[in-house]
Amino acid sequence: MTANSRCSAAEPPGLETQRREIESLLRECELRAGESWYVVDRRWFDQWKEFVETGDQNSTSFPGQIDNAELFEDLDSYHLKDRLVEDEDFVLVPAEAWHKLLSWYGMADNQPPLERKVVDLPSTLKVEVYPIEIFLCLHSNMENAITAKFSRTDSIHSIQRAMCQAFSVPPGSECRLWMKSSDSSCERLRNVHMSVLDACLSSGMTVIMETRNADGTWPSSRPQIMRNSVEEQDSYRGQPGVCGLTNLGNTCFMNSALQCLSNTPPLTEYFLQNSYVDELNFTNPLGMKGEIAEAYADVIKQMWSGRHYSVVPRVFKTKVGHFASQFLGYQQHDSQELLSFLLDGLHEDLNRVKNKEYIELRDADGRQDQEVAEEAWRNHLRRNDSVIVDTFHGLFKSTLVCPECHKVSVTFDPFCYLSVPLPVSKERVMEVFFVSLDPYAKPVQHRVVVPKAGKVSDLCSALSEMTSVPPTQMVVADVFNHRFYKIYNMGESLSAILDRDDIFVYELSVLEEQPEEQVLLALYLRERSHYRDYGSGGGSYGTSLFGHPLLLNVPRSSCSQEALYNLFLQRLARYVRLPDPSEELEEEEEDDEEELYKTQTNGISDDDEQEEAEPAGPSQTDYSCGDATPNRKSDDNTTEPQAEENHTQPLPDHGDHGENSNGSLSQTEPGCSGDANSADDMDPGEQSSGPAEADGNSEPPAEQHHEPTEEENEEDKQEEACSPSPPANEHPAKRRACHVRRKRLFSIQAVNSNGTTERGMGEGGSAVSFSSQPYVAIDWEPDMKKRFYNENEAEKYVKHPSMEVPQQHMTVQLQQCIELFTTVETLEEENPWYCPVCKKHQLATKKLDLWSLPEVLIIHLKRFSYTKFTREKLDSIVEFPLRDLDFSGFLLRKTLSSEEPPSRYDLIAVSNHYGGLRDGHYTTYAKNKDNGQWYYFDDSKVTYATEDQIVTNAAYVLFYQRQDKLRKPTLPAPNTGPTSSSQTSNDTASCKDDEDDAGLGAAAASASSITMETE
């Protein structure tokens, strides 16, 4: 038989040529990762070598067709035998040599070519003779597994393709793969572009495929979904995108940001169309390995499936906390801060630039703005190219001018959102209570306008215009928990007073004495407990503060027990009733007093014992003024006895004797809630009623102070208030007089600023000296307080007409805020600019100008103002247009070519913040891209909204879309009239926020629209 008849392919060249070509290829071809080599049976190859070396075409050593039959376990499966050895059982030839041999000799019938890949193993390249053999199955049918072989250089995507083909997965289905090892643990094969080798897949492992459910969830991790009933789990069909987000505990800030982004059409469509899958960047060191993008995609898919009332974004919250530790836990945060992190995270996870090159930025150096701007944008895209850049990034021009050498530095920088300042008012509205000298006048609540950077003296001056009381006769104090939290000096800044503080302004009497002969006396009201506290070892009575304290100007000569008792009776005349002559008060018992003095040293109680007294029962009501209920300084946990109600109103300063006068006004002000749990030493109530006697040696000089000497809330600061009482063995005549004297309504004790007893007052007739700001307390026995103290009257106050005038919120236009953003400003000392000419840092002037705007423009209204001295939230109403926001007047580039996009925008979403600096609640107004209807998103609750509800003083972050990119709604707008009220039946899974929702505006907005719960 001739050679020609033996060859199934083209006429081969001469034998010498064959030998030379194949040997040359075997000698010169090197292993390169990913290239193909072929396995050939060793005996066939040796016979071919013998044949070509004879040089005889008709030699009996002709090898015939390439036959690898000896390498297979059987000819049915063509499964390669185990433990075959290179150069003993087979040889490896490069692809070019294989194709030559195949063309010359052909292949034995039905045998597959044994193609093998070169793999890059650690420290070596090797032909993969034995590929991995793995099991493939679907998540829905894990019993039905098939086997398949893959090279270690194959991508995970090739496995996914093979599985889709093997299991007839419908085209367009979104799939993800899991790797399951023998120990049953599963791991996501997240990066489908990764090789089998890098994914650590090995023979015997199982790859499981799952496809996304119609409701946007995955079968393997179906989240908790808010449902009305089990039957509705698969039957509910709602408007896609109209879906609430459950509050996980202070996560309304996250929900608000997610709802705004969810209703940004280009970004949502990008995720719904699975465009993100091919752009996931798993190798970006600045990214989150694609996890943030995938977690966000899962939330969006669920929200836009139209099958959920509300979604629980727990997995997303966990991912955010994992990559941004500031969002760990369940504290309240800023929605704009989360939005900034999320946009940056999505950008880096979806960045199409896999290897960022280093680019040295150049200054303008006199070049044209157009040239510098185009160069800056090109450089930006060389390192940053993603759907976030396509949608949200714009360019502004930054101009810095050195104040010394006048060097001008111009750069063009990209931005993702505009943080625009709000015009700040220079005035401030304060609400205070004015306490008149007239003992029968109720406290009056005033609303005054003062300079924001003013002093306490400005507050007094403003109040003086309403009350006609000179500012010099006023003293301002912060009252909290029945005590003075702080007494202010006239020169102190008003920034130290917060809006939630309860400020009382007391009118002081004008005394004839010289200022150094006057004492500003702070008066507290205390109630003794029914029983002595013997547990402290001193046998003293426990006391609790109640009512509101008073400030009085007292002559230093009138600081005796008798004089102070009579003065206090005058000041409390409106709500303290004097006993009728017919009313017999219990007479003092000498034995009781003897026993009292046995528990004291020289008539003075032990301070330590008093501090150990047990607190009384909890208070009944929180401290508030009028209708407001401030909740602050909550570190004071002192309590009051439950047996008595302790809600009183501050009292007038000075006036005549008289019986109680009941006012006609029924407005009341609840008293303070927390009280001192201090013990009180028993002050003998048996003092002489004779005239005050001034002892010359009991009144050392003391300065008058208008405020505590240390920080107002230093609980442990014990202030010396008065001289000690005379010893018990003195004044026996006065002590004997107690047998015939009536018991007083209350006793007087010197205390510290916290209302805790410092030491006993002097006995009747003796004067008292003060070494610092004097504080005294009048102690009431419970039965005496019940009989003679009128709590209802004490709580009453009057509202001044200024309180009836509604507070006008400052209104500004959004355009004004943008103008402020582009205004020249001088850099702060903490952020100087290094001038390359002066070779030092300078406080240069800086100006920002808008150069180009993105498709979706995010405008952040800087409502939270922080300076060295103040922190405040600006409640100004910013008037922003819902349509036709024109930026043409703000763009630096005035002459736009026909290729440039227009600069008109329409509103698509608003993130709202209700409340103050330390607490609050976030909600969202957003326009659905499919039906054009506005909705109000309040965590898991979603309601219809109208356009006239959207502009409020709570607006915080605005989302605008450029008009040339707006898409007409594909669905008709829903009927929001009464006919749609059937949708209100979905109100079943209302999620209560674990935060302080100060959103009165939010509640109003919800109430005024047709409820359509989607919880």
PDB file of N, CA and C in Angstrom, residues 590-652:
ATOM      1  N   GLU A 590     -40.116  70.288 122.466  1.00  0.00           N
ATOM      2  CA  GLU A 590     -38.711  70.448 122.843  1.00  0.00           C
ATOM      3  C   GLU A 590     -37.986  69.129 122.740  1.00  0.00           C
ATOM      4  N   ASP A 591     -38.672  68.028 123.048  1.00  0.00           N
ATOM      5  CA  ASP A 591     -38.017  66.729 123.001  1.00  0.00           C
ATOM      6  C   ASP A 591     -37.558  66.396 121.592  1.00  0.00           C
ATOM      7  N   ASP A 592     -38.419  66.746 120.622  1.00  0.00           N
ATOM      8  CA  ASP A 592     -38.046  66.463 119.237  1.00  0.00           C
ATOM      9  C   ASP A 592     -36.787  67.223 118.871  1.00  0.00           C
ATOM     10  N   GLU A 593     -36.747  68.479 119.345  1.00  0.00           N
ATOM     11  CA  GLU A 593     -35.576  69.258 118.976  1.00  0.00           C
ATOM     12  C   GLU A 593     -34.335  68.737 119.668  1.00  0.00           C
ATOM     13  N   GLU A 594     -34.500  68.310 120.914  1.00  0.00           N
ATOM     14  CA  GLU A 594     -33.363  67.740 121.611  1.00  0.00           C
ATOM     15  C   GLU A 594     -32.825  66.542 120.836  1.00  0.00           C
ATOM     16  N   GLU A 595     -33.777  65.716 120.369  1.00  0.00           N
ATOM     17  CA  GLU A 595     -33.339  64.538 119.622  1.00  0.00           C
ATOM     18  C   GLU A 595     -32.642  64.947 118.334  1.00  0.00           C
ATOM     19  N   LEU A 596     -33.152  66.007 117.702  1.00  0.00           N
ATOM     20  CA  LEU A 596     -32.542  66.486 116.478  1.00  0.00           C
ATOM     21  C   LEU A 596     -31.100  66.912 116.721  1.00  0.00           C
ATOM     22  N   TYR A 597     -30.914  67.669 117.798  1.00  0.00           N
ATOM     23  CA  TYR A 597     -29.573  68.181 118.047  1.00  0.00           C
ATOM     24  C   TYR A 597     -28.598  67.089 118.423  1.00  0.00           C
ATOM     25  N   LYS A 598     -29.127  65.950 118.901  1.00  0.00           N
ATOM     26  CA  LYS A 598     -28.233  64.840 119.181  1.00  0.00           C
ATOM     27  C   LYS A 598     -27.656  64.259 117.901  1.00  0.00           C
ATOM     28  N   THR A 599     -28.362  64.410 116.783  1.00  0.00           N
ATOM     29  CA  THR A 599     -27.884  63.855 115.508  1.00  0.00           C
ATOM     30  C   THR A 599     -26.979  64.812 114.774  1.00  0.00           C
ATOM     31  N   GLN A 600     -26.765  65.999 115.362  1.00  0.00           N
ATOM     32  CA  GLN A 600     -25.941  66.974 114.682  1.00  0.00           C
ATOM     33  C   GLN A 600     -24.744  67.348 115.554  1.00  0.00           C
ATOM     34  N   THR A 601     -23.721  67.863 114.897  1.00  0.00           N
ATOM     35  CA  THR A 601     -22.568  68.388 115.610  1.00  0.00           C
ATOM     36  C   THR A 601     -22.673  69.903 115.620  1.00  0.00           C
ATOM     37  N   ASN A 602     -22.845  70.459 116.802  1.00  0.00           N
ATOM     38  CA  ASN A 602     -23.008  71.920 116.913  1.00  0.00           C
ATOM     39  C   ASN A 602     -24.160  72.422 116.064  1.00  0.00           C
ATOM     40  N   GLY A 603     -25.189  71.608 115.940  1.00  0.00           N
ATOM     41  CA  GLY A 603     -26.364  72.029 115.171  1.00  0.00           C
ATOM     42  C   GLY A 603     -26.186  71.956 113.689  1.00  0.00           C
ATOM     43  N   ILE A 604     -25.099  71.319 113.237  1.00  0.00           N
ATOM     44  CA  ILE A 604     -24.822  71.260 111.803  1.00  0.00           C
ATOM     45  C   ILE A 604     -24.872  69.809 111.347  1.00  0.00           C
ATOM     46  N   SER A 605     -25.638  69.532 110.298  1.00  0.00           N
ATOM     47  CA  SER A 605     -25.709  68.155 109.792  1.00  0.00           C
ATOM     48  C   SER A 605     -24.433  67.800 109.058  1.00  0.00           C
ATOM     49  N   ASP A 606     -24.158  66.522 109.036  1.00  0.00           N
ATOM     50  CA  ASP A 606     -22.984  66.024 108.312  1.00  0.00           C
ATOM     51  C   ASP A 606     -23.287  66.006 106.826  1.00  0.00           C
ATOM     52  N   ASP A 607     -22.440  66.694 106.041  1.00  0.00           N
ATOM     53  CA  ASP A 607     -22.681  66.762 104.597  1.00  0.00           C
ATOM     54  C   ASP A 607     -22.685  65.399 103.960  1.00  0.00           C
ATOM     55  N   ASP A 608     -21.765  64.545 104.414  1.00  0.00           N
ATOM     56  CA  ASP A 608     -21.676  63.223 103.801  1.00  0.00           C
ATOM     57  C   ASP A 608     -22.945  62.437 104.026  1.00  0.00           C
ATOM     58  N   GLU A 609     -23.491  62.569 105.229  1.00  0.00           N
ATOM     59  CA  GLU A 609     -24.714  61.847 105.507  1.00  0.00           C
ATOM     60  C   GLU A 609     -25.841  62.332 104.622  1.00  0.00           C
ATOM     61  N   GLN A 610     -25.857  63.641 104.410  1.00  0.00           N
ATOM     62  CA  GLN A 610     -26.927  64.172 103.578  1.00  0.00           C
ATOM     63  C   GLN A 610     -26.802  63.670 102.152  1.00  0.00           C
ATOM     64  N   GLU A 611     -25.584  63.559 101.660  1.00  0.00           N
ATOM     65  CA  GLU A 611     -25.402  63.116 100.277  1.00  0.00           C
ATOM     66  C   GLU A 611     -25.858  61.687 100.087  1.00  0.00           C
ATOM     67  N   GLU A 612     -25.852  60.893 101.196  1.00  0.00           N
ATOM     68  CA  GLU A 612     -26.188  59.483 101.068  1.00  0.00           C
ATOM     69  C   GLU A 612     -27.683  59.220 101.153  1.00  0.00           C
ATOM     70  N   ALA A 613     -28.467  60.280 101.345  1.00  0.00           N
ATOM     71  CA  ALA A 613     -29.901  60.055 101.513  1.00  0.00           C
ATOM     72  C   ALA A 613     -30.493  59.385 100.298  1.00  0.00           C
ATOM     73  N   GLU A 614     -31.498  58.555 100.543  1.00  0.00           N
ATOM     74  CA  GLU A 614     -32.099  57.833  99.422  1.00  0.00           C
ATOM     75  C   GLU A 614     -33.000  58.743  98.621  1.00  0.00           C
ATOM     76  N   PRO A 615     -33.041  58.554  97.297  1.00  0.00           N
ATOM     77  CA  PRO A 615     -33.945  59.370  96.478  1.00  0.00           C
ATOM     78  C   PRO A 615     -35.390  58.988  96.696  1.00  0.00           C
ATOM     79  N   ALA A 616     -36.244  59.942  96.458  1.00  0.00           N
ATOM     80  CA  ALA A 616     -37.665  59.649  96.543  1.00  0.00           C
ATOM     81  C   ALA A 616     -38.151  59.062  95.242  1.00  0.00           C
ATOM     82  N   GLY A 617     -39.460  58.882  95.125  1.00  0.00           N
ATOM     83  CA  GLY A 617     -40.009  58.226  93.942  1.00  0.00           C
ATOM     84  C   GLY A 617     -39.883  59.058  92.691  1.00  0.00           C
ATOM     85  N   PRO A 618     -40.183  58.468  91.544  1.00  0.00           N
ATOM     86  CA  PRO A 618     -40.032  59.165  90.258  1.00  0.00           C
ATOM     87  C   PRO A 618     -41.025  60.287  90.080  1.00  0.00           C
ATOM     88  N   SER A 619     -40.645  61.200  89.214  1.00  0.00           N
ATOM     89  CA  SER A 619     -41.507  62.350  88.927  1.00  0.00           C
ATOM     90  C   SER A 619     -42.684  61.940  88.065  1.00  0.00           C
ATOM     91  N   GLN A 620     -43.709  62.754  88.082  1.00  0.00           N
ATOM     92  CA  GLN A 620     -44.903  62.461  87.308  1.00  0.00           C
ATOM     93  C   GLN A 620     -44.877  63.047  85.920  1.00  0.00           C
ATOM     94  N   THR A 621     -44.284  64.235  85.757  1.00  0.00           N
ATOM     95  CA  THR A 621     -44.304  64.887  84.451  1.00  0.00           C
ATOM     96  C   THR A 621     -42.943  65.420  84.102  1.00  0.00           C
ATOM     97  N   ASP A 622     -42.683  65.553  82.791  1.00  0.00           N
ATOM     98  CA  ASP A 622     -41.433  66.137  82.325  1.00  0.00           C
ATOM     99  C   ASP A 622     -41.508  67.647  82.425  1.00  0.00           C
ATOM    100  N   TYR A 623     -40.348  68.229  82.624  1.00  0.00           N
ATOM    101  CA  TYR A 623     -40.265  69.683  82.691  1.00  0.00           C
ATOM    102  C   TYR A 623     -40.583  70.270  81.335  1.00  0.00           C
ATOM    103  N   SER A 624     -41.433  71.279  81.323  1.00  0.00           N
ATOM    104  CA  SER A 624     -41.701  71.958  80.063  1.00  0.00           C
ATOM    105  C   SER A 624     -42.274  73.324  80.347  1.00  0.00           C
ATOM    106  N   CYS A 625     -42.224  74.181  79.342  1.00  0.00           N
ATOM    107  CA  CYS A 625     -42.821  75.501  79.427  1.00  0.00           C
ATOM    108  C   CYS A 625     -43.931  75.595  78.422  1.00  0.00           C
ATOM    109  N   GLY A 626     -45.116  75.938  78.866  1.00  0.00           N
ATOM    110  CA  GLY A 626     -46.232  76.002  77.934  1.00  0.00           C
ATOM    111  C   GLY A 626     -46.485  74.645  77.333  1.00  0.00           C
ATOM    112  N   ASP A 627     -46.525  74.613  75.986  1.00  0.00           N
ATOM    113  CA  ASP A 627     -46.774  73.361  75.298  1.00  0.00           C
ATOM    114  C   ASP A 627     -45.512  72.636  74.938  1.00  0.00           C
ATOM    115  N   ALA A 628     -44.372  73.309  75.045  1.00  0.00           N
ATOM    116  CA  ALA A 628     -43.128  72.662  74.641  1.00  0.00           C
ATOM    117  C   ALA A 628     -42.690  71.684  75.710  1.00  0.00           C
ATOM    118  N   THR A 629     -42.005  70.621  75.292  1.00  0.00           N
ATOM    119  CA  THR A 629     -41.504  69.634  76.238  1.00  0.00           C
ATOM    120  C   THR A 629     -40.053  69.348  75.957  1.00  0.00           C
ATOM    121  N   PRO A 630     -39.160  70.260  76.353  1.00  0.00           N
ATOM    122  CA  PRO A 630     -37.744  70.040  76.072  1.00  0.00           C
ATOM    123  C   PRO A 630     -37.249  68.795  76.786  1.00  0.00           C
ATOM    124  N   ASN A 631     -36.344  68.115  76.135  1.00  0.00           N
ATOM    125  CA  ASN A 631     -35.778  66.904  76.721  1.00  0.00           C
ATOM    126  C   ASN A 631     -34.268  67.035  76.670  1.00  0.00           C
ATOM    127  N   ARG A 632     -33.691  67.634  77.680  1.00  0.00           N
ATOM    128  CA  ARG A 632     -32.266  67.899  77.621  1.00  0.00           C
ATOM    129  C   ARG A 632     -31.647  67.732  78.982  1.00  0.00           C
ATOM    130  N   LYS A 633     -30.308  67.801  78.996  1.00  0.00           N
ATOM    131  CA  LYS A 633     -29.546  67.657  80.235  1.00  0.00           C
ATOM    132  C   LYS A 633     -30.040  66.449  81.006  1.00  0.00           C
ATOM    133  N   SER A 634     -30.256  65.357  80.317  1.00  0.00           N
ATOM    134  CA  SER A 634     -30.877  64.185  80.906  1.00  0.00           C
ATOM    135  C   SER A 634     -29.948  63.417  81.823  1.00  0.00           C
ATOM    136  N   ASP A 635     -28.745  63.968  82.040  1.00  0.00           N
ATOM    137  CA  ASP A 635     -27.841  63.264  82.936  1.00  0.00           C
ATOM    138  C   ASP A 635     -28.245  63.449  84.390  1.00  0.00           C
ATOM    139  N   ASP A 636     -29.207  64.328  84.641  1.00  0.00           N
ATOM    140  CA  ASP A 636     -29.657  64.543  86.003  1.00  0.00           C
ATOM    141  C   ASP A 636     -30.757  63.545  86.302  1.00  0.00           C
ATOM    142  N   ASN A 637     -30.458  62.563  87.117  1.00  0.00           N
ATOM    143  CA  ASN A 637     -31.410  61.483  87.355  1.00  0.00           C
ATOM    144  C   ASN A 637     -32.110  61.590  88.697  1.00  0.00           C
ATOM    145  N   THR A 638     -32.078  62.772  89.308  1.00  0.00           N
ATOM    146  CA  THR A 638     -32.673  62.907  90.615  1.00  0.00           C
ATOM    147  C   THR A 638     -34.176  62.835  90.517  1.00  0.00           C
ATOM    148  N   THR A 639     -34.804  62.450  91.611  1.00  0.00           N
ATOM    149  CA  THR A 639     -36.233  62.167  91.579  1.00  0.00           C
ATOM    150  C   THR A 639     -36.972  62.876  92.695  1.00  0.00           C
ATOM    151  N   GLU A 640     -38.299  62.856  92.589  1.00  0.00           N
ATOM    152  CA  GLU A 640     -39.161  63.471  93.577  1.00  0.00           C
ATOM    153  C   GLU A 640     -40.014  62.407  94.242  1.00  0.00           C
ATOM    154  N   PRO A 641     -40.566  62.720  95.408  1.00  0.00           N
ATOM    155  CA  PRO A 641     -41.497  61.770  96.035  1.00  0.00           C
ATOM    156  C   PRO A 641     -42.749  61.653  95.185  1.00  0.00           C
ATOM    157  N   GLN A 642     -43.298  60.464  95.131  1.00  0.00           N
ATOM    158  CA  GLN A 642     -44.509  60.258  94.343  1.00  0.00           C
ATOM    159  C   GLN A 642     -45.740  60.760  95.073  1.00  0.00           C
ATOM    160  N   ALA A 643     -45.637  60.877  96.373  1.00  0.00           N
ATOM    161  CA  ALA A 643     -46.829  61.178  97.157  1.00  0.00           C
ATOM    162  C   ALA A 643     -47.399  62.537  96.832  1.00  0.00           C
ATOM    163  N   GLU A 644     -46.547  63.470  96.415  1.00  0.00           N
ATOM    164  CA  GLU A 644     -47.008  64.828  96.154  1.00  0.00           C
ATOM    165  C   GLU A 644     -46.744  65.199  94.715  1.00  0.00           C
ATOM    166  N   GLU A 645     -47.585  66.042  94.144  1.00  0.00           N
ATOM    167  CA  GLU A 645     -47.300  66.593  92.831  1.00  0.00           C
ATOM    168  C   GLU A 645     -46.382  67.792  93.004  1.00  0.00           C
ATOM    169  N   ASN A 646     -45.343  67.853  92.179  1.00  0.00           N
ATOM    170  CA  ASN A 646     -44.334  68.888  92.379  1.00  0.00           C
ATOM    171  C   ASN A 646     -44.175  69.757  91.151  1.00  0.00           C
ATOM    172  N   HIS A 647     -45.265  70.225  90.588  1.00  0.00           N
ATOM    173  CA  HIS A 647     -45.171  71.003  89.351  1.00  0.00           C
ATOM    174  C   HIS A 647     -45.520  72.447  89.654  1.00  0.00           C
ATOM    175  N   THR A 648     -44.531  73.283  89.652  1.00  0.00           N
ATOM    176  CA  THR A 648     -44.787  74.676  89.993  1.00  0.00           C
ATOM    177  C   THR A 648     -44.158  75.586  88.985  1.00  0.00           C
ATOM    178  N   GLN A 649     -44.570  76.855  89.081  1.00  0.00           N
ATOM    179  CA  GLN A 649     -44.100  77.871  88.154  1.00  0.00           C
ATOM    180  C   GLN A 649     -43.252  78.888  88.907  1.00  0.00           C
ATOM    181  N   PRO A 650     -42.246  79.466  88.278  1.00  0.00           N
ATOM    182  CA  PRO A 650     -41.419  80.462  88.971  1.00  0.00           C
ATOM    183  C   PRO A 650     -42.255  81.603  89.529  1.00  0.00           C
ATOM    184  N   LEU A 651     -41.748  82.194  90.571  1.00  0.00           N
ATOM    185  CA  LEU A 651     -42.544  83.139  91.343  1.00  0.00           C
ATOM    186  C   LEU A 651     -42.007  84.548  91.241  1.00  0.00           C
ATOM    187  N   PRO A 652     -42.881  85.547  91.512  1.00  0.00           N
ATOM    188  CA  PRO A 652     -42.408  86.931  91.493  1.00  0.00           C
ATOM    189  C   PRO A 652     -41.410  87.193  92.609  1.00  0.00           C
TER     190      PRO A 652
END
